[in-house]
PDB file of C-alpha atoms in Angstrom:
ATOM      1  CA  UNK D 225    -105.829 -92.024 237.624  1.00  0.00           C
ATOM      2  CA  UNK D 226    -104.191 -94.938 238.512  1.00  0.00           C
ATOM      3  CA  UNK D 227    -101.011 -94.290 237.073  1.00  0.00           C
ATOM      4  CA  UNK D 228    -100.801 -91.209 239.506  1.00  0.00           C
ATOM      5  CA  UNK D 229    -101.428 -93.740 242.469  1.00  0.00           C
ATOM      6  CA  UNK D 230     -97.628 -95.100 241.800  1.00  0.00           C
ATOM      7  CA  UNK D 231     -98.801 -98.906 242.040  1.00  0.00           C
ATOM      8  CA  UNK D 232     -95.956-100.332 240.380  1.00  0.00           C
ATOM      9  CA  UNK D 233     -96.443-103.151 238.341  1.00  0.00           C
ATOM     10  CA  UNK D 234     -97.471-105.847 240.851  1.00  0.00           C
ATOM     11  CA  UNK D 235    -100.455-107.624 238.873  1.00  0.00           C
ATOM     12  CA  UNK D 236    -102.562-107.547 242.138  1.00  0.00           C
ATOM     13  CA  UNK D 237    -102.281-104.227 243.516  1.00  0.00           C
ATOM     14  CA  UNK D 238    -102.996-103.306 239.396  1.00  0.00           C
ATOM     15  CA  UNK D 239    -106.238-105.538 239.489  1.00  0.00           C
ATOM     16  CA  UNK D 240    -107.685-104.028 242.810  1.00  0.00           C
ATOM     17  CA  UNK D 241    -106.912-100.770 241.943  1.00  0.00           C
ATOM     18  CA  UNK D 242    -108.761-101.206 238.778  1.00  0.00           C
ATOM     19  CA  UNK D 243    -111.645-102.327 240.156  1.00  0.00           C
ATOM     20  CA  UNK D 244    -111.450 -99.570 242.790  1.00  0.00           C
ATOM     21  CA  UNK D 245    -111.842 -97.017 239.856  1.00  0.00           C
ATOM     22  CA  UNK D 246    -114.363 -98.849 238.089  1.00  0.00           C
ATOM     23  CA  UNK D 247    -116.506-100.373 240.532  1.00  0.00           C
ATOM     24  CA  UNK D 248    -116.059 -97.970 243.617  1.00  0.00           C
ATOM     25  CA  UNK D 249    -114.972 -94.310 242.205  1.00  0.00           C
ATOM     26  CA  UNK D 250    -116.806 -94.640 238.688  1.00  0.00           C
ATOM     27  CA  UNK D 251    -119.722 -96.246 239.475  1.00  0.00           C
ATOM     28  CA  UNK D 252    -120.039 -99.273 237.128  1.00  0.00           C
ATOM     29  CA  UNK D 253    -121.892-102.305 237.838  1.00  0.00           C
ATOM     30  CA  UNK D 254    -122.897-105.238 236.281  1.00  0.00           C
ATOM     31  CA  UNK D 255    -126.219-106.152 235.201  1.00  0.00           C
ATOM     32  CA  UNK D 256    -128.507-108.479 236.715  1.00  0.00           C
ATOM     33  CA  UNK D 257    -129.660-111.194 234.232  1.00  0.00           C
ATOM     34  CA  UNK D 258    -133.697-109.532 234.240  1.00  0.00           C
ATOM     35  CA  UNK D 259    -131.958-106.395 232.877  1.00  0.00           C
ATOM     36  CA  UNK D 260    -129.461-107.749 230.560  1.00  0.00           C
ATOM     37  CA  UNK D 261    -132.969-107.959 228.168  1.00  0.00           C
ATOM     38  CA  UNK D 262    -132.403-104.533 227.474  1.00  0.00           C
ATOM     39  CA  UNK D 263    -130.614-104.122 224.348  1.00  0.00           C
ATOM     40  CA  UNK D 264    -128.701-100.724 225.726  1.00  0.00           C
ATOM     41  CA  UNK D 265    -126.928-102.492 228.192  1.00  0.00           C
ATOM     42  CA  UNK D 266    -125.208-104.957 225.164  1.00  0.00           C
ATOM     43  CA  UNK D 267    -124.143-102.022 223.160  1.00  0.00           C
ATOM     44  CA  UNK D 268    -120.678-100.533 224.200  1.00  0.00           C
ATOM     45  CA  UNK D 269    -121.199 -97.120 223.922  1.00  0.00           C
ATOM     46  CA  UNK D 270    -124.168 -97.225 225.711  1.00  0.00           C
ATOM     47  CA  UNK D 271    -122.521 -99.220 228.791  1.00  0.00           C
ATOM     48  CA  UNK D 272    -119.794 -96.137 228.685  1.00  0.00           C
ATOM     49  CA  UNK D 273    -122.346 -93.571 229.016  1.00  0.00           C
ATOM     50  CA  UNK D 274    -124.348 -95.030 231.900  1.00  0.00           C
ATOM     51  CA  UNK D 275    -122.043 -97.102 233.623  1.00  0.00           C
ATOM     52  CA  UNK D 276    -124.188-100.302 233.720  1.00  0.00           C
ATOM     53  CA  UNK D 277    -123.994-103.078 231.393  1.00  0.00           C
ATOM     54  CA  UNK D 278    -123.656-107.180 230.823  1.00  0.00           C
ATOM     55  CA  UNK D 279    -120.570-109.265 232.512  1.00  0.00           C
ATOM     56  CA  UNK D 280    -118.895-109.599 228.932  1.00  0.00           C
ATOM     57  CA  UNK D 281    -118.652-106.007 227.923  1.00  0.00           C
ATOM     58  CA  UNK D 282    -117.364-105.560 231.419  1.00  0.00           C
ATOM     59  CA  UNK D 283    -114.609-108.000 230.576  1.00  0.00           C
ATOM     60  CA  UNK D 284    -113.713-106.109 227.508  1.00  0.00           C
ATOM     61  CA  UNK D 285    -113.594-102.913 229.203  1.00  0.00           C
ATOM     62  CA  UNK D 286    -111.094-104.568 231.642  1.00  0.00           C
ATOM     63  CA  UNK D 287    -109.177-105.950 229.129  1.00  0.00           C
ATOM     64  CA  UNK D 288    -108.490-103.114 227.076  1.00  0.00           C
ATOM     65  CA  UNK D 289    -108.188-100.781 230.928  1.00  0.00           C
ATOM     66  CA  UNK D 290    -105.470-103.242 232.133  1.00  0.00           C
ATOM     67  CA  UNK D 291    -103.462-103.930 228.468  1.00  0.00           C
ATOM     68  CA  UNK D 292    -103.333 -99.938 228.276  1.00  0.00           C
ATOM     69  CA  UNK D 293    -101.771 -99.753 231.910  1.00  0.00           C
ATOM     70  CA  UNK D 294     -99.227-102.764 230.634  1.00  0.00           C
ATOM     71  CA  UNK D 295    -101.162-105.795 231.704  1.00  0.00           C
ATOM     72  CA  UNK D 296    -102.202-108.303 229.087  1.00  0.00           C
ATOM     73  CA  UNK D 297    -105.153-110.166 230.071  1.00  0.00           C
ATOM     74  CA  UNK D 298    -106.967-112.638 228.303  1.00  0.00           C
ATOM     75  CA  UNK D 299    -110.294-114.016 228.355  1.00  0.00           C
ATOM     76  CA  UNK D 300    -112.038-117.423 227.261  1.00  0.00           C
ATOM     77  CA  UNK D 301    -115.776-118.496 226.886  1.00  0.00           C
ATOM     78  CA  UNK D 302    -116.680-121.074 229.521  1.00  0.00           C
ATOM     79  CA  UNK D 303    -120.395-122.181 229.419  1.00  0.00           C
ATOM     80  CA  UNK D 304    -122.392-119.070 229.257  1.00  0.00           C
ATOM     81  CA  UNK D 305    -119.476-116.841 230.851  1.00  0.00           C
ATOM     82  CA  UNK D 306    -116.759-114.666 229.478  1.00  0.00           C
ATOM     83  CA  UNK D 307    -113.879-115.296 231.975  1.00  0.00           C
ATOM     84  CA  UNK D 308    -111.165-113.167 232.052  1.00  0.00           C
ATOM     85  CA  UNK D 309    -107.285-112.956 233.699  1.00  0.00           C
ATOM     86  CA  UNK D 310    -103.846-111.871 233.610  1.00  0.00           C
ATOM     87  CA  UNK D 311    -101.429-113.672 231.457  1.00  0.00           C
ATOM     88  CA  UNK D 312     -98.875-115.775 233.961  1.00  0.00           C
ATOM     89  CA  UNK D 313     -96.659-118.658 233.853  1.00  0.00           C
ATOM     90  CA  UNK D 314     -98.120-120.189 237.451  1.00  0.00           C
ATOM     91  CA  UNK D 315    -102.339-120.141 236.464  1.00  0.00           C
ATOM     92  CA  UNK D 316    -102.638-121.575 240.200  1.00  0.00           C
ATOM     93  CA  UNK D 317    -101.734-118.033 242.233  1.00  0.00           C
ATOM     94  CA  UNK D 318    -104.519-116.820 240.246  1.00  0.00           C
ATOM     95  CA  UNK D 319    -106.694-119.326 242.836  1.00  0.00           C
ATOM     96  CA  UNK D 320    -104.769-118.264 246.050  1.00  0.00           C
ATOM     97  CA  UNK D 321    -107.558-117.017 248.179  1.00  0.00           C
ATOM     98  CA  UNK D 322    -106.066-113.184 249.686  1.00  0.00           C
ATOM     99  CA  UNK D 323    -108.323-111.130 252.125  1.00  0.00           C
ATOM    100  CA  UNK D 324    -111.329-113.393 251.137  1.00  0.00           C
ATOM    101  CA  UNK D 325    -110.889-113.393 247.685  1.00  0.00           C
ATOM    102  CA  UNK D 326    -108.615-115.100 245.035  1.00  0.00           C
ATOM    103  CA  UNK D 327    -107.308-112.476 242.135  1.00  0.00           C
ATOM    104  CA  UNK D 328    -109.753-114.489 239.752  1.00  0.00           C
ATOM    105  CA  UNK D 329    -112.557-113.950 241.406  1.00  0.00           C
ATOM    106  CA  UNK D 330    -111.415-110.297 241.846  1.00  0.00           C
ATOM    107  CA  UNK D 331    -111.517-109.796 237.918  1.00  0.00           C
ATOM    108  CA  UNK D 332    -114.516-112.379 236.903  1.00  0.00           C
ATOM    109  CA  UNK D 333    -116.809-111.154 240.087  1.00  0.00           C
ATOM    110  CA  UNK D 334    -119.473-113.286 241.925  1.00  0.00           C
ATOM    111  CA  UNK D 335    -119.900-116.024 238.904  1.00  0.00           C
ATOM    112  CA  UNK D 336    -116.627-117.538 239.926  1.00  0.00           C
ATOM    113  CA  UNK D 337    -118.180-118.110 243.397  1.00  0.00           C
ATOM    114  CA  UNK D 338    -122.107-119.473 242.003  1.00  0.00           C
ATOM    115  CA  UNK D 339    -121.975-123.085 242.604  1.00  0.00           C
ATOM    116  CA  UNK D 340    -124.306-123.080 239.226  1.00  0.00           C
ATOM    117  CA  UNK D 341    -121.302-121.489 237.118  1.00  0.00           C
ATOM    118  CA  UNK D 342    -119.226-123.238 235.198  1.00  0.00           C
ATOM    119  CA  UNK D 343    -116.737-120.940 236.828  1.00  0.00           C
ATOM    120  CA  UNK D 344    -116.937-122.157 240.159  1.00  0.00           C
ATOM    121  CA  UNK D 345    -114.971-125.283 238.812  1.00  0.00           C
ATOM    122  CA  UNK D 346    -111.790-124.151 237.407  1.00  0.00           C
ATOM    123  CA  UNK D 347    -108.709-124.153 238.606  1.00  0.00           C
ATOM    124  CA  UNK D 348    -104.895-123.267 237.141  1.00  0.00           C
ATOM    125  CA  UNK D 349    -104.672-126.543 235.705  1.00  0.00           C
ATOM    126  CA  UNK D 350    -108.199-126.392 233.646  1.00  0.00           C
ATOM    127  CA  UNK D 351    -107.424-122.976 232.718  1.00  0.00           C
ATOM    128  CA  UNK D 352    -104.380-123.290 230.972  1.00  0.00           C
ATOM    129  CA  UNK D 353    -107.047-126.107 228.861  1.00  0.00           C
ATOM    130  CA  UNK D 354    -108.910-123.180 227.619  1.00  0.00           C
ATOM    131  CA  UNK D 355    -109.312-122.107 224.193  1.00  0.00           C
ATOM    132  CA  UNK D 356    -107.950-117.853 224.917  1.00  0.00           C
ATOM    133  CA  UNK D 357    -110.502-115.878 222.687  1.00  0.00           C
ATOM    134  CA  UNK D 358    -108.643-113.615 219.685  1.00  0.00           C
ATOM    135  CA  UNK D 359    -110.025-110.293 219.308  1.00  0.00           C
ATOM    136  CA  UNK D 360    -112.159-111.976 216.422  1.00  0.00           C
ATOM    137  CA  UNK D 361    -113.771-114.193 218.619  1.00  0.00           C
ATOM    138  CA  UNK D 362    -114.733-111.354 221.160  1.00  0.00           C
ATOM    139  CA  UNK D 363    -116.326-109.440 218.456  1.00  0.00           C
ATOM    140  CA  UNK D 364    -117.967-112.314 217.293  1.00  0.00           C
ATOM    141  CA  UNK D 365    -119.390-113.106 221.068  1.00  0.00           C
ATOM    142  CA  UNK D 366    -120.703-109.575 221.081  1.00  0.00           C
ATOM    143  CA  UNK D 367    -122.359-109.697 217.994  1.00  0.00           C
ATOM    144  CA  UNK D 368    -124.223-112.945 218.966  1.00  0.00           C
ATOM    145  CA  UNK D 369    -125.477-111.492 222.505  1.00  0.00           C
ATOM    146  CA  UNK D 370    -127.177-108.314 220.557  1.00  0.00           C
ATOM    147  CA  UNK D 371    -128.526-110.784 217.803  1.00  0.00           C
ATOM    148  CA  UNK D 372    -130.131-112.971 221.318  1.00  0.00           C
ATOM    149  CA  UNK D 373    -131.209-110.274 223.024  1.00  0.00           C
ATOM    150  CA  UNK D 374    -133.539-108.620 220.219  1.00  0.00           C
ATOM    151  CA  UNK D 375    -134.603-111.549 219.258  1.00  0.00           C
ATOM    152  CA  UNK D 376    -135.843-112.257 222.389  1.00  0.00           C
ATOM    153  CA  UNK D 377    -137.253-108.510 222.564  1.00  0.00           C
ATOM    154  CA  UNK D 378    -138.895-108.778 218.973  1.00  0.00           C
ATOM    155  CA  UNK D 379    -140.135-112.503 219.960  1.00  0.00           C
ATOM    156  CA  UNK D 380    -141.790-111.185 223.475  1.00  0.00           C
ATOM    157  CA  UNK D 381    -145.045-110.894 222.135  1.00  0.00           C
ATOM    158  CA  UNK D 382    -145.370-114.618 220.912  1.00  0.00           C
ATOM    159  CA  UNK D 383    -144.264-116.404 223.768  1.00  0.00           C
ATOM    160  CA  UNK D 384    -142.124-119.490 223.167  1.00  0.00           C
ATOM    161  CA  UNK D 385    -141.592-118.809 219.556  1.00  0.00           C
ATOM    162  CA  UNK D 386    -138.364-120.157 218.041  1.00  0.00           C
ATOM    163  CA  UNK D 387    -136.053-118.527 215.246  1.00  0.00           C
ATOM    164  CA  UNK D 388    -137.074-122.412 213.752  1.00  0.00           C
ATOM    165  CA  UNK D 389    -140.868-123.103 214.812  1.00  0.00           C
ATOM    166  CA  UNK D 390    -141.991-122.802 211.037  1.00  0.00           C
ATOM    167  CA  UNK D 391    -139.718-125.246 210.314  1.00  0.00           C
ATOM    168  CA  UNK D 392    -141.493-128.114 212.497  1.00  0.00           C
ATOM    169  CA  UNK D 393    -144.690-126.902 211.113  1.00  0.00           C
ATOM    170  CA  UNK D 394    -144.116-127.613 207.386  1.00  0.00           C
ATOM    171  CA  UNK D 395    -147.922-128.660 207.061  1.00  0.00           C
ATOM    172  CA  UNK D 396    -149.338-125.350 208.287  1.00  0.00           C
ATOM    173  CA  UNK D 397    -149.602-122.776 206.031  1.00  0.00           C
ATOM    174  CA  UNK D 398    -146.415-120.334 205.851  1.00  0.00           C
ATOM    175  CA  UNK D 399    -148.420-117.229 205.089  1.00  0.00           C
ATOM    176  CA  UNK D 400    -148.979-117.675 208.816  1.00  0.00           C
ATOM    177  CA  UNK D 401    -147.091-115.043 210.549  1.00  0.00           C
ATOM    178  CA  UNK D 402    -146.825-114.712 214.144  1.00  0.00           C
ATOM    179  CA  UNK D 403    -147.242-111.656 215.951  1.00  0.00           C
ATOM    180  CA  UNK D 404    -143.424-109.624 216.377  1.00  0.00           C
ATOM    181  CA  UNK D 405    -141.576-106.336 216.950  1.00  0.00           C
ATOM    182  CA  UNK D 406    -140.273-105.189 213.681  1.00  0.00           C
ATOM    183  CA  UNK D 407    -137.177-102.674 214.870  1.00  0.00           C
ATOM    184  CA  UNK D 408    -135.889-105.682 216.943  1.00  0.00           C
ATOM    185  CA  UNK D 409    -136.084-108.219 214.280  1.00  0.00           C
ATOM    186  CA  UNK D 410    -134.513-106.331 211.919  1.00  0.00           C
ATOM    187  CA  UNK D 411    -131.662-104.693 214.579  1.00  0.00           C
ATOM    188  CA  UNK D 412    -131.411-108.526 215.194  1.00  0.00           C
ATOM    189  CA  UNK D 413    -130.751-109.070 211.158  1.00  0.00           C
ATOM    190  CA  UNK D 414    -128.649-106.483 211.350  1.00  0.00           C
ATOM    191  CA  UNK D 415    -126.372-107.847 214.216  1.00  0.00           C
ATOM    192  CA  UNK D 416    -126.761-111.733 212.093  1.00  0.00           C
ATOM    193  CA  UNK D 417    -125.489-110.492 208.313  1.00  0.00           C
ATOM    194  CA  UNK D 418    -122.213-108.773 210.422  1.00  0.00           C
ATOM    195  CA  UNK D 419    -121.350-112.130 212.317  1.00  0.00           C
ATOM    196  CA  UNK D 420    -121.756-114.243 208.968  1.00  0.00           C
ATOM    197  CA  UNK D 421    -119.211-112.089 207.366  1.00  0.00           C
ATOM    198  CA  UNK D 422    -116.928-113.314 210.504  1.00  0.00           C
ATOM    199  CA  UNK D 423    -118.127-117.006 210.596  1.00  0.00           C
ATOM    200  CA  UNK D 424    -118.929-117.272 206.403  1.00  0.00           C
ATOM    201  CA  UNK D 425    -119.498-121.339 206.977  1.00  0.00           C
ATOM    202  CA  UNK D 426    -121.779-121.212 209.993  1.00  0.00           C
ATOM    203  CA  UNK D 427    -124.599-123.011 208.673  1.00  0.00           C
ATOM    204  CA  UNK D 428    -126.494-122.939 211.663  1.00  0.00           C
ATOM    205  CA  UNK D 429    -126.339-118.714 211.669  1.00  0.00           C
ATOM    206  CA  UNK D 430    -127.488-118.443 208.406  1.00  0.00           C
ATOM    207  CA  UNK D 431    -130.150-120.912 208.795  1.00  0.00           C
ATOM    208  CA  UNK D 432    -131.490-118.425 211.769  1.00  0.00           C
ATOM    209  CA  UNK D 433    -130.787-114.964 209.424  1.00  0.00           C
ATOM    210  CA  UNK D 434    -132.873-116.746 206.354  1.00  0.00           C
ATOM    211  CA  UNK D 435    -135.535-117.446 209.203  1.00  0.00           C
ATOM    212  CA  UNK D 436    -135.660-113.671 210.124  1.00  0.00           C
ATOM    213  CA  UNK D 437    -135.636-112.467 206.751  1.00  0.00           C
ATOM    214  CA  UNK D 438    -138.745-114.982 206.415  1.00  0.00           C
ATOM    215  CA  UNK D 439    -140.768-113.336 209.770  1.00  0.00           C
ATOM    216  CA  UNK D 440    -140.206-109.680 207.676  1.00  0.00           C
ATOM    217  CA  UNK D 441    -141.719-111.164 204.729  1.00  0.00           C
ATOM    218  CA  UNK D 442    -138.163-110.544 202.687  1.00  0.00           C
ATOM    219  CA  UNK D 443    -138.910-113.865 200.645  1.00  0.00           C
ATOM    220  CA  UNK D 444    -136.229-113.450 197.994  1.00  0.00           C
ATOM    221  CA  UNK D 445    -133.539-112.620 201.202  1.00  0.00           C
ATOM    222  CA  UNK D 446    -134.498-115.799 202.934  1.00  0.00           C
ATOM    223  CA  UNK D 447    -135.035-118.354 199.903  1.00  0.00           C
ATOM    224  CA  UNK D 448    -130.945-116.698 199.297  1.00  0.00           C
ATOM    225  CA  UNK D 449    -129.238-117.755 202.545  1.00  0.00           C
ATOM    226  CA  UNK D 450    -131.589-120.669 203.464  1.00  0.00           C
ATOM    227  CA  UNK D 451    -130.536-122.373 199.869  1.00  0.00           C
ATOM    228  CA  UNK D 452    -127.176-121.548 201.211  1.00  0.00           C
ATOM    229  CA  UNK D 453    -127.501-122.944 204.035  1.00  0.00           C
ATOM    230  CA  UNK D 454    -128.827-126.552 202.743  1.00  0.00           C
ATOM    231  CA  UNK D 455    -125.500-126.493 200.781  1.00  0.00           C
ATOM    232  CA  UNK D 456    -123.192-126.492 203.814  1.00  0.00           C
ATOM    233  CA  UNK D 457    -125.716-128.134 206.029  1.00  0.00           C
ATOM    234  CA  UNK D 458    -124.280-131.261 208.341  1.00  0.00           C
ATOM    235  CA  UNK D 459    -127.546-132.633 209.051  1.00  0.00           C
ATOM    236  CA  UNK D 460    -129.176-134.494 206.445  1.00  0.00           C
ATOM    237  CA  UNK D 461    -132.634-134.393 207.747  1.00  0.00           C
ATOM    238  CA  UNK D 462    -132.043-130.933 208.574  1.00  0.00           C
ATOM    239  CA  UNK D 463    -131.014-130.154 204.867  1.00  0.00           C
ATOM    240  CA  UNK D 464    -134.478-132.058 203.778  1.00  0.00           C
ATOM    241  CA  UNK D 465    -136.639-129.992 206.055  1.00  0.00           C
ATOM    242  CA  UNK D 466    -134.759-126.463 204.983  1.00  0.00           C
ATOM    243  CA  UNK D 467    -135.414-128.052 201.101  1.00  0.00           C
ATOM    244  CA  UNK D 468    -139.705-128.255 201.855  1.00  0.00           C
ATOM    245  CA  UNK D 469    -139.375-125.008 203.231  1.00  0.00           C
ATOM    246  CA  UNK D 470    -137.717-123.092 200.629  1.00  0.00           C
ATOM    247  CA  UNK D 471    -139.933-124.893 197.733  1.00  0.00           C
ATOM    248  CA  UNK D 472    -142.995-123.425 199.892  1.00  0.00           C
ATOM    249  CA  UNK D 473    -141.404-119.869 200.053  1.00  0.00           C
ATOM    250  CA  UNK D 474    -140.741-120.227 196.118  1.00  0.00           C
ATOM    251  CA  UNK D 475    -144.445-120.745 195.879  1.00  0.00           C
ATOM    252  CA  UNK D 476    -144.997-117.935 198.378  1.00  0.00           C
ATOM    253  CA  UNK D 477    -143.249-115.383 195.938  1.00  0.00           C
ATOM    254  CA  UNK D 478    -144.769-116.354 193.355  1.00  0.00           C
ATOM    255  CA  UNK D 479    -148.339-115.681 195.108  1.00  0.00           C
ATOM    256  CA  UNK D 480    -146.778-112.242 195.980  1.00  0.00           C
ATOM    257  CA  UNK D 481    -146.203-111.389 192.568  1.00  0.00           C
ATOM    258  CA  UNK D 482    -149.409-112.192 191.278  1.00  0.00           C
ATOM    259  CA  UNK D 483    -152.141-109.143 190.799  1.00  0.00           C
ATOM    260  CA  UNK D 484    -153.890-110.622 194.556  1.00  0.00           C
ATOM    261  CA  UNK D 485    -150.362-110.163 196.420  1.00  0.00           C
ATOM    262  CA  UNK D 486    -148.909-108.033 198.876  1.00  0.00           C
ATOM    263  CA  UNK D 487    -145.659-106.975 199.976  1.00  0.00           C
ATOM    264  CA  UNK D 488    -147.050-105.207 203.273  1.00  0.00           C
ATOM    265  CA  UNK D 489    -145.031-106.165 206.288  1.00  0.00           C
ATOM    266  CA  UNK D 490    -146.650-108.566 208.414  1.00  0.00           C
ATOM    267  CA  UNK D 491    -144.679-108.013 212.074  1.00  0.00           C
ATOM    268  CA  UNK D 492    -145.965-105.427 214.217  1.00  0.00           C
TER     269      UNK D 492
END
């Protein structure tokens, strides 16, 4: 389609014209934050089939739109945005303002213009400072959202609970499960195991995929990556704290396995 409108190759003509087809002939919109809860709108196939999904996989989608129709653009993670743009030697025409709008807020949409964005503060000069996000790191980004946002979902029924609460409450009793939604945690597992074969020495991620392994009851999974996790652990006190807990799951298994035990999964 927008070959056949014979737009040359000027880089804003190109970016209006791709938003024209998205946006305007195609229908696609971003989400608001309330909806970006909902798990479909974080999957990419699921954002192609009804046209409505987060800011990020709309910056992928323009990314691999505009490198197909000769482009390159490039994107970096500032605060919690995914900013994109066109590769250029002079980052400052990207601020030019044109008809209202400058070509990065054209591409990036209203974030770039939210006083409360990170956005709102760059200019040519801080951009060329940012670290440009490999096709790695975009997967990576995308497999952290979907591990968020069913967390959150299998979390929703035990308000303010955190991937770590057991861990500040060594002295209660870790039979003590809390109330969750079982395809969400383990979606969100799912979504964890594939970014730790990315990021192998993030401590911190498998700290949080021993702790959901822990809130399905998978004992042996969770004693694994949390005595993992002590090894390559920064924090001393942290380290100390994951140590308690994993003695207390040791003893949990061993309950388990005794003739009064039960292997019955404890989410609902």
């Amino acid at each position: 389609e927008l070959v056949s409108r014979d737009i040359g190759c000027h880089s804003v003509q190109l970016l209006e014209a791709v938003n024209t087809v998205l946006f305007d002939t195609r229908g696609f919109e971003r989400t608001s934050k309330r909806l970006t809860l909902d798990p479909k709108y974080s999957y990419l196939h699921s954002v192609l089939n009804c046209r409505c999904g987060t800011a990020f996989l709309f910056s992928v989608i323009y990314i691999e739109v505009c490198q197909r129709l000769g482009l390159p653009i490039v994107g970096a993670r500032v605060g919690e945005e995914f900013l994109i743009w066109p590769k250029t030697e002079n980052p400052e025409e990207l601020f030019k303002v044109t008809s209202g709008q400058s070509l990065f807020a054209i591409i990036n949409g209203r974030c770039v213009d939210d006083p409360g964005s990170m956005a709102s503060d760059l200019t040519g000069k801080s951009l060329l400072d940012l670290d440009v996000a490999t096709n790695r790191d975009i997967i990576g980004i995308a497999l952290a959202n979907l591990i968020r946002v069913h967390w959150r979902r299998a979390s929703k029924p035990s308000p303010g609970l955190m991937l770590t609460s057991p861990l500040s409450q060594l002295n209660n009793s870790v039979s003590n499960f809390p109330l969750l939604r079982p395809q969400d945690l383990r979606l969100a597992i799912a979504a964890a195991e594939r970014l730790l074969i990315l990021e192998p020495l993030n401590w911190r991620l498998r700290r949080d995929l021993g702790m959901m392994h822990y809130y399905v009851r998978q004992s042996r999974e969770a004693i694994q990556e949390l005595s993992i996790c002590i090894a390559f652990a920064f924090d001393e006190e942290e380290a100390k704290v994951l140590t308690l807990f994993v003695e207390k799951l040791h003893l949990l298994s061993s309950l388990k396995s005794s003739p009064f035990g039960s292997d019955r999964l404890a989410v609902r």
